[in-house]
GROMACS .gro file of C-alpha atoms in nm:
model
  162
    1UNK     CA    1  10.746   8.865  10.650
    2UNK     CA    2  11.027   9.037  10.458
    3UNK     CA    3  10.969   9.210  10.127
    4UNK     CA    4  11.028   9.020   9.805
    5UNK     CA    5  11.217   9.202   9.531
    6UNK     CA    6  11.378   9.185   9.190
    7UNK     CA    7  11.609   9.412   8.991
    8UNK     CA    8  11.539   9.556   8.647
    9UNK     CA    9  11.861   9.588   8.446
   10UNK     CA   10  11.969   9.646   8.089
   11UNK     CA   11  12.272   9.427   8.035
   12UNK     CA   12  12.407   9.245   7.731
   13UNK     CA   13  12.618   8.931   7.742
   14UNK     CA   14  12.940   9.044   7.572
   15UNK     CA   15  13.030   8.686   7.474
   16UNK     CA   16  12.699   8.641   7.293
   17UNK     CA   17  12.758   8.964   7.097
   18UNK     CA   18  13.106   8.837   7.010
   19UNK     CA   19  12.961   8.503   6.895
   20UNK     CA   20  12.700   8.681   6.678
   21UNK     CA   21  12.972   8.901   6.528
   22UNK     CA   22  13.188   8.596   6.447
   23UNK     CA   23  12.893   8.417   6.287
   24UNK     CA   24  12.812   8.724   6.077
   25UNK     CA   25  13.178   8.758   5.970
   26UNK     CA   26  13.183   8.392   5.866
   27UNK     CA   27  12.862   8.428   5.664
   28UNK     CA   28  12.993   8.743   5.494
   29UNK     CA   29  13.319   8.571   5.399
   30UNK     CA   30  13.128   8.278   5.244
   31UNK     CA   31  12.846   8.454   5.061
   32UNK     CA   32  12.882   8.498   4.687
   33UNK     CA   33  12.735   8.850   4.679
   34UNK     CA   34  13.008   8.971   4.920
   35UNK     CA   35  13.304   8.828   4.722
   36UNK     CA   36  13.570   9.088   4.622
   37UNK     CA   37  13.379   9.388   4.759
   38UNK     CA   38  13.582   9.446   5.075
   39UNK     CA   39  13.289   9.353   5.299
   40UNK     CA   40  13.380   9.302   5.665
   41UNK     CA   41  13.254   9.328   6.020
   42UNK     CA   42  13.482   9.353   6.323
   43UNK     CA   43  13.537   9.510   6.663
   44UNK     CA   44  13.694   9.855   6.659
   45UNK     CA   45  13.762   9.926   7.024
   46UNK     CA   46  13.424   9.922   7.200
   47UNK     CA   47  13.234   9.975   6.873
   48UNK     CA   48  13.149   9.737   6.591
   49UNK     CA   49  13.270   9.845   6.246
   50UNK     CA   50  13.096   9.729   5.927
   51UNK     CA   51  13.256   9.811   5.591
   52UNK     CA   52  13.172   9.752   5.224
   53UNK     CA   53  13.213   9.929   4.889
   54UNK     CA   54  12.842  10.013   4.854
   55UNK     CA   55  12.574  10.156   5.078
   56UNK     CA   56  12.334   9.866   5.008
   57UNK     CA   57  12.603   9.610   5.091
   58UNK     CA   58  12.697   9.771   5.422
   59UNK     CA   59  12.327   9.781   5.515
   60UNK     CA   60  12.306   9.410   5.421
   61UNK     CA   61  12.596   9.342   5.661
   62UNK     CA   62  12.405   9.525   5.936
   63UNK     CA   63  12.096   9.313   5.859
   64UNK     CA   64  12.299   8.989   5.882
   65UNK     CA   65  12.446   9.102   6.216
   66UNK     CA   66  12.102   9.192   6.353
   67UNK     CA   67  11.970   8.850   6.249
   68UNK     CA   68  12.256   8.678   6.432
   69UNK     CA   69  12.192   8.889   6.746
   70UNK     CA   70  11.823   8.795   6.750
   71UNK     CA   71  11.907   8.425   6.708
   72UNK     CA   72  12.137   8.451   7.012
   73UNK     CA   73  11.864   8.611   7.224
   74UNK     CA   74  11.995   8.969   7.229
   75UNK     CA   75  11.739   9.247   7.192
   76UNK     CA   76  11.794   9.483   6.899
   77UNK     CA   77  11.701   9.769   7.133
   78UNK     CA   78  12.050   9.738   7.282
   79UNK     CA   79  12.216   9.783   6.940
   80UNK     CA   80  12.279  10.148   6.847
   81UNK     CA   81  12.380  10.152   6.479
   82UNK     CA   82  12.467  10.476   6.302
   83UNK     CA   83  12.396  10.574   5.944
   84UNK     CA   84  12.620  10.457   5.657
   85UNK     CA   85  12.904  10.706   5.604
   86UNK     CA   86  13.120  10.739   5.296
   87UNK     CA   87  13.487  10.717   5.388
   88UNK     CA   88  13.712  10.730   5.082
   89UNK     CA   89  13.572  10.464   4.849
   90UNK     CA   90  13.407  10.260   5.126
   91UNK     CA   91  13.089  10.292   5.323
   92UNK     CA   92  13.113  10.233   5.699
   93UNK     CA   93  12.863  10.187   5.980
   94UNK     CA   94  12.969  10.215   6.342
   95UNK     CA   95  12.745  10.040   6.595
   96UNK     CA   96  12.765  10.020   6.973
   97UNK     CA   97  12.602   9.803   7.236
   98UNK     CA   98  12.404  10.006   7.490
   99UNK     CA   99  12.409   9.883   7.850
  100UNK     CA  100  12.265  10.019   8.173
  101UNK     CA  101  11.947  10.212   8.234
  102UNK     CA  102  11.994  10.590   8.228
  103UNK     CA  103  11.848  10.799   8.512
  104UNK     CA  104  11.568  10.938   8.296
  105UNK     CA  105  11.475  10.592   8.162
  106UNK     CA  106  11.478  10.451   8.517
  107UNK     CA  107  11.242  10.732   8.622
  108UNK     CA  108  11.009  10.647   8.330
  109UNK     CA  109  10.994  10.283   8.440
  110UNK     CA  110  10.944  10.378   8.808
  111UNK     CA  111  10.662  10.618   8.711
  112UNK     CA  112  10.494  10.346   8.504
  113UNK     CA  113  10.512  10.108   8.804
  114UNK     CA  114  10.371  10.375   9.039
  115UNK     CA  115  10.090  10.481   8.806
  116UNK     CA  116   9.978  10.148   8.660
  117UNK     CA  117  10.116   9.882   8.893
  118UNK     CA  118   9.959   9.731   9.202
  119UNK     CA  119   9.949   9.937   9.523
  120UNK     CA  120  10.227   9.870   9.774
  121UNK     CA  121  10.495   9.811   9.510
  122UNK     CA  122  10.804  10.028   9.555
  123UNK     CA  123  11.060  10.106   9.283
  124UNK     CA  124  11.392  10.272   9.364
  125UNK     CA  125  11.674  10.369   9.129
  126UNK     CA  126  12.012  10.221   9.223
  127UNK     CA  127  12.283  10.338   8.986
  128UNK     CA  128  12.209  10.193   8.643
  129UNK     CA  129  11.943   9.950   8.767
  130UNK     CA  130  11.604   9.962   8.935
  131UNK     CA  131  11.500   9.762   9.244
  132UNK     CA  132  11.132   9.674   9.269
  133UNK     CA  133  11.004   9.545   9.604
  134UNK     CA  134  10.672   9.441   9.751
  135UNK     CA  135  10.530   9.223  10.028
  136UNK     CA  136  10.347   9.011   9.768
  137UNK     CA  137  10.532   8.802   9.509
  138UNK     CA  138  10.217   8.804   9.297
  139UNK     CA  139  10.239   9.185   9.276
  140UNK     CA  140  10.599   9.155   9.153
  141UNK     CA  141  10.492   8.914   8.880
  142UNK     CA  142  10.212   9.155   8.786
  143UNK     CA  143  10.472   9.434   8.753
  144UNK     CA  144  10.689   9.215   8.528
  145UNK     CA  145  10.391   9.141   8.303
  146UNK     CA  146  10.300   9.512   8.296
  147UNK     CA  147  10.653   9.611   8.190
  148UNK     CA  148  10.672   9.336   7.927
  149UNK     CA  149  10.354   9.478   7.776
  150UNK     CA  150  10.502   9.828   7.753
  151UNK     CA  151  10.724   9.922   7.458
  152UNK     CA  152  11.028  10.098   7.599
  153UNK     CA  153  11.308  10.206   7.364
  154UNK     CA  154  11.565  10.008   7.566
  155UNK     CA  155  11.597   9.641   7.660
  156UNK     CA  156  11.493   9.521   8.007
  157UNK     CA  157  11.591   9.207   8.196
  158UNK     CA  158  11.472   9.092   8.538
  159UNK     CA  159  11.735   8.952   8.780
  160UNK     CA  160  11.785   8.875   9.153
  161UNK     CA  161  11.427   8.762   9.209
  162UNK     CA  162  11.401   8.697   9.585
   0.00000   0.00000   0.00000
Protein backbone atom coordinates (compact mmCIF):
# COMPACT_ATOMS: atom_id res chain seq x y z
CA UNK A 1 0.00 0.00 0.00
CA UNK A 2 1.29 3.48 -0.87
CA UNK A 3 2.03 6.07 1.78
CA UNK A 4 -0.63 8.60 2.70
CA UNK A 5 0.49 12.21 3.05
CA UNK A 6 -0.51 15.81 3.59
CA UNK A 7 1.26 19.15 3.28
CA UNK A 8 1.68 21.73 6.03
CA UNK A 9 1.62 25.26 4.61
CA UNK A 10 1.27 28.82 5.82
CA UNK A 11 -0.82 30.61 3.24
CA UNK A 12 -3.31 33.45 3.46
CA UNK A 13 -6.20 34.01 1.07
CA UNK A 14 -5.40 37.45 -0.37
CA UNK A 15 -9.05 38.07 -1.28
CA UNK A 16 -10.15 37.48 2.32
CA UNK A 17 -7.54 39.98 3.57
CA UNK A 18 -8.81 42.46 0.98
CA UNK A 19 -12.41 41.89 2.13
CA UNK A 20 -11.41 42.41 5.79
CA UNK A 21 -9.56 45.60 4.86
CA UNK A 22 -12.59 46.93 2.95
CA UNK A 23 -14.91 46.13 5.86
CA UNK A 24 -12.56 47.88 8.29
CA UNK A 25 -12.33 50.94 5.99
CA UNK A 26 -16.13 51.10 5.80
CA UNK A 27 -16.49 50.88 9.58
CA UNK A 28 -13.85 53.58 10.09
CA UNK A 29 -15.59 55.92 7.64
CA UNK A 30 -18.92 55.47 9.45
CA UNK A 31 -17.87 55.58 13.10
CA UNK A 32 -18.43 58.83 14.97
CA UNK A 33 -15.14 58.70 16.90
CA UNK A 34 -13.19 58.62 13.60
CA UNK A 35 -14.94 61.65 12.01
CA UNK A 36 -12.57 64.48 10.93
CA UNK A 37 -9.42 62.85 12.32
CA UNK A 38 -7.90 61.65 9.04
CA UNK A 39 -8.34 58.00 9.99
CA UNK A 40 -7.81 55.55 7.13
CA UNK A 41 -6.67 52.06 6.24
CA UNK A 42 -5.49 51.05 2.77
CA UNK A 43 -3.04 48.99 0.74
CA UNK A 44 0.34 50.59 0.19
CA UNK A 45 2.05 48.24 -2.24
CA UNK A 46 2.30 44.87 -0.48
CA UNK A 47 1.84 46.44 2.96
CA UNK A 48 -1.25 47.71 4.74
CA UNK A 49 -1.09 51.35 5.88
CA UNK A 50 -3.15 52.63 8.82
CA UNK A 51 -3.17 56.37 9.55
CA UNK A 52 -4.78 58.66 12.14
CA UNK A 53 -3.96 61.87 14.01
CA UNK A 54 -3.43 60.14 17.38
CA UNK A 55 -1.60 57.07 18.59
CA UNK A 56 -4.70 55.67 20.34
CA UNK A 57 -6.80 56.11 17.20
CA UNK A 58 -4.31 54.35 14.93
CA UNK A 59 -4.16 51.47 17.42
CA UNK A 60 -7.99 51.39 17.38
CA UNK A 61 -7.85 51.06 13.57
CA UNK A 62 -5.45 48.12 13.96
CA UNK A 63 -7.85 46.53 16.46
CA UNK A 64 -10.80 46.93 14.05
CA UNK A 65 -8.75 45.36 11.24
CA UNK A 66 -7.69 42.44 13.44
CA UNK A 67 -11.33 41.84 14.41
CA UNK A 68 -12.34 41.74 10.74
CA UNK A 69 -9.50 39.30 9.94
CA UNK A 70 -10.59 36.92 12.71
CA UNK A 71 -14.21 37.05 11.53
CA UNK A 72 -13.02 36.05 8.04
CA UNK A 73 -11.06 33.08 9.40
CA UNK A 74 -7.53 34.48 9.02
CA UNK A 75 -5.09 33.79 11.85
CA UNK A 76 -3.59 36.88 13.49
CA UNK A 77 -0.25 35.02 13.52
CA UNK A 78 0.03 35.83 9.81
CA UNK A 79 -0.36 39.59 10.45
CA UNK A 80 2.92 41.38 11.18
CA UNK A 81 2.03 44.88 12.41
CA UNK A 82 4.71 47.39 13.32
CA UNK A 83 4.66 49.98 16.07
CA UNK A 84 2.88 53.34 15.61
CA UNK A 85 5.28 55.89 14.10
CA UNK A 86 4.89 59.65 14.13
CA UNK A 87 5.11 61.03 10.60
CA UNK A 88 4.53 64.78 10.50
CA UNK A 89 1.27 65.30 12.39
CA UNK A 90 -0.03 61.76 11.79
CA UNK A 91 0.64 58.41 13.34
CA UNK A 92 1.10 55.47 10.95
CA UNK A 93 1.27 51.71 11.32
CA UNK A 94 2.57 49.52 8.52
CA UNK A 95 1.45 45.89 8.58
CA UNK A 96 2.29 42.99 6.30
CA UNK A 97 0.83 39.55 5.73
CA UNK A 98 3.35 36.77 6.33
CA UNK A 99 3.14 33.72 4.05
CA UNK A 100 5.24 30.60 3.70
CA UNK A 101 7.10 28.61 6.32
CA UNK A 102 10.74 29.65 6.72
CA UNK A 103 13.44 26.95 6.75
CA UNK A 104 14.05 27.28 10.48
CA UNK A 105 10.31 27.13 11.30
CA UNK A 106 9.91 24.09 9.03
CA UNK A 107 12.76 22.41 10.91
CA UNK A 108 11.04 23.18 14.25
CA UNK A 109 7.83 21.54 13.03
CA UNK A 110 9.71 18.53 11.59
CA UNK A 111 11.61 18.09 14.88
CA UNK A 112 8.34 18.23 16.85
CA UNK A 113 6.87 15.53 14.58
CA UNK A 114 10.00 13.35 14.94
CA UNK A 115 10.25 13.75 18.72
CA UNK A 116 6.59 13.61 19.77
CA UNK A 117 4.73 12.08 16.83
CA UNK A 118 4.02 8.43 16.10
CA UNK A 119 6.86 6.24 14.81
CA UNK A 120 7.04 5.76 11.04
CA UNK A 121 5.90 9.30 10.21
CA UNK A 122 8.27 11.16 7.90
CA UNK A 123 8.43 14.95 7.49
CA UNK A 124 10.42 16.57 4.68
CA UNK A 125 10.87 20.26 3.89
CA UNK A 126 9.88 21.21 0.34
CA UNK A 127 10.51 24.89 -0.31
CA UNK A 128 8.14 26.89 1.90
CA UNK A 129 6.01 23.90 2.89
CA UNK A 130 6.39 20.61 4.72
CA UNK A 131 5.25 17.19 3.45
CA UNK A 132 4.28 14.67 6.12
CA UNK A 133 3.86 11.04 5.05
CA UNK A 134 3.09 7.74 6.72
CA UNK A 135 1.66 4.31 5.90
CA UNK A 136 -1.17 4.89 8.39
CA UNK A 137 -3.78 7.62 7.91
CA UNK A 138 -4.50 7.45 11.64
CA UNK A 139 -0.88 8.47 12.34
CA UNK A 140 -1.31 11.49 10.04
CA UNK A 141 -4.42 12.56 11.94
CA UNK A 142 -2.50 12.11 15.20
CA UNK A 143 0.24 14.42 13.84
CA UNK A 144 -2.36 17.05 12.89
CA UNK A 145 -3.83 16.95 16.41
CA UNK A 146 -0.34 17.17 17.91
CA UNK A 147 0.51 20.26 15.84
CA UNK A 148 -2.83 21.93 16.60
CA UNK A 149 -2.03 21.52 20.29
CA UNK A 150 1.35 23.23 19.90
CA UNK A 151 1.58 27.03 19.93
CA UNK A 152 3.81 28.03 17.04
CA UNK A 153 4.36 31.73 16.29
CA UNK A 154 3.14 31.26 12.70
CA UNK A 155 -0.12 30.02 11.19
CA UNK A 156 -0.40 26.45 9.88
CA UNK A 157 -2.86 24.94 7.42
CA UNK A 158 -3.11 21.33 6.25
CA UNK A 159 -3.67 20.70 2.52
CA UNK A 160 -3.38 17.91 -0.11
CA UNK A 161 -4.50 15.15 2.26
CA UNK A 162 -4.13 11.91 0.26
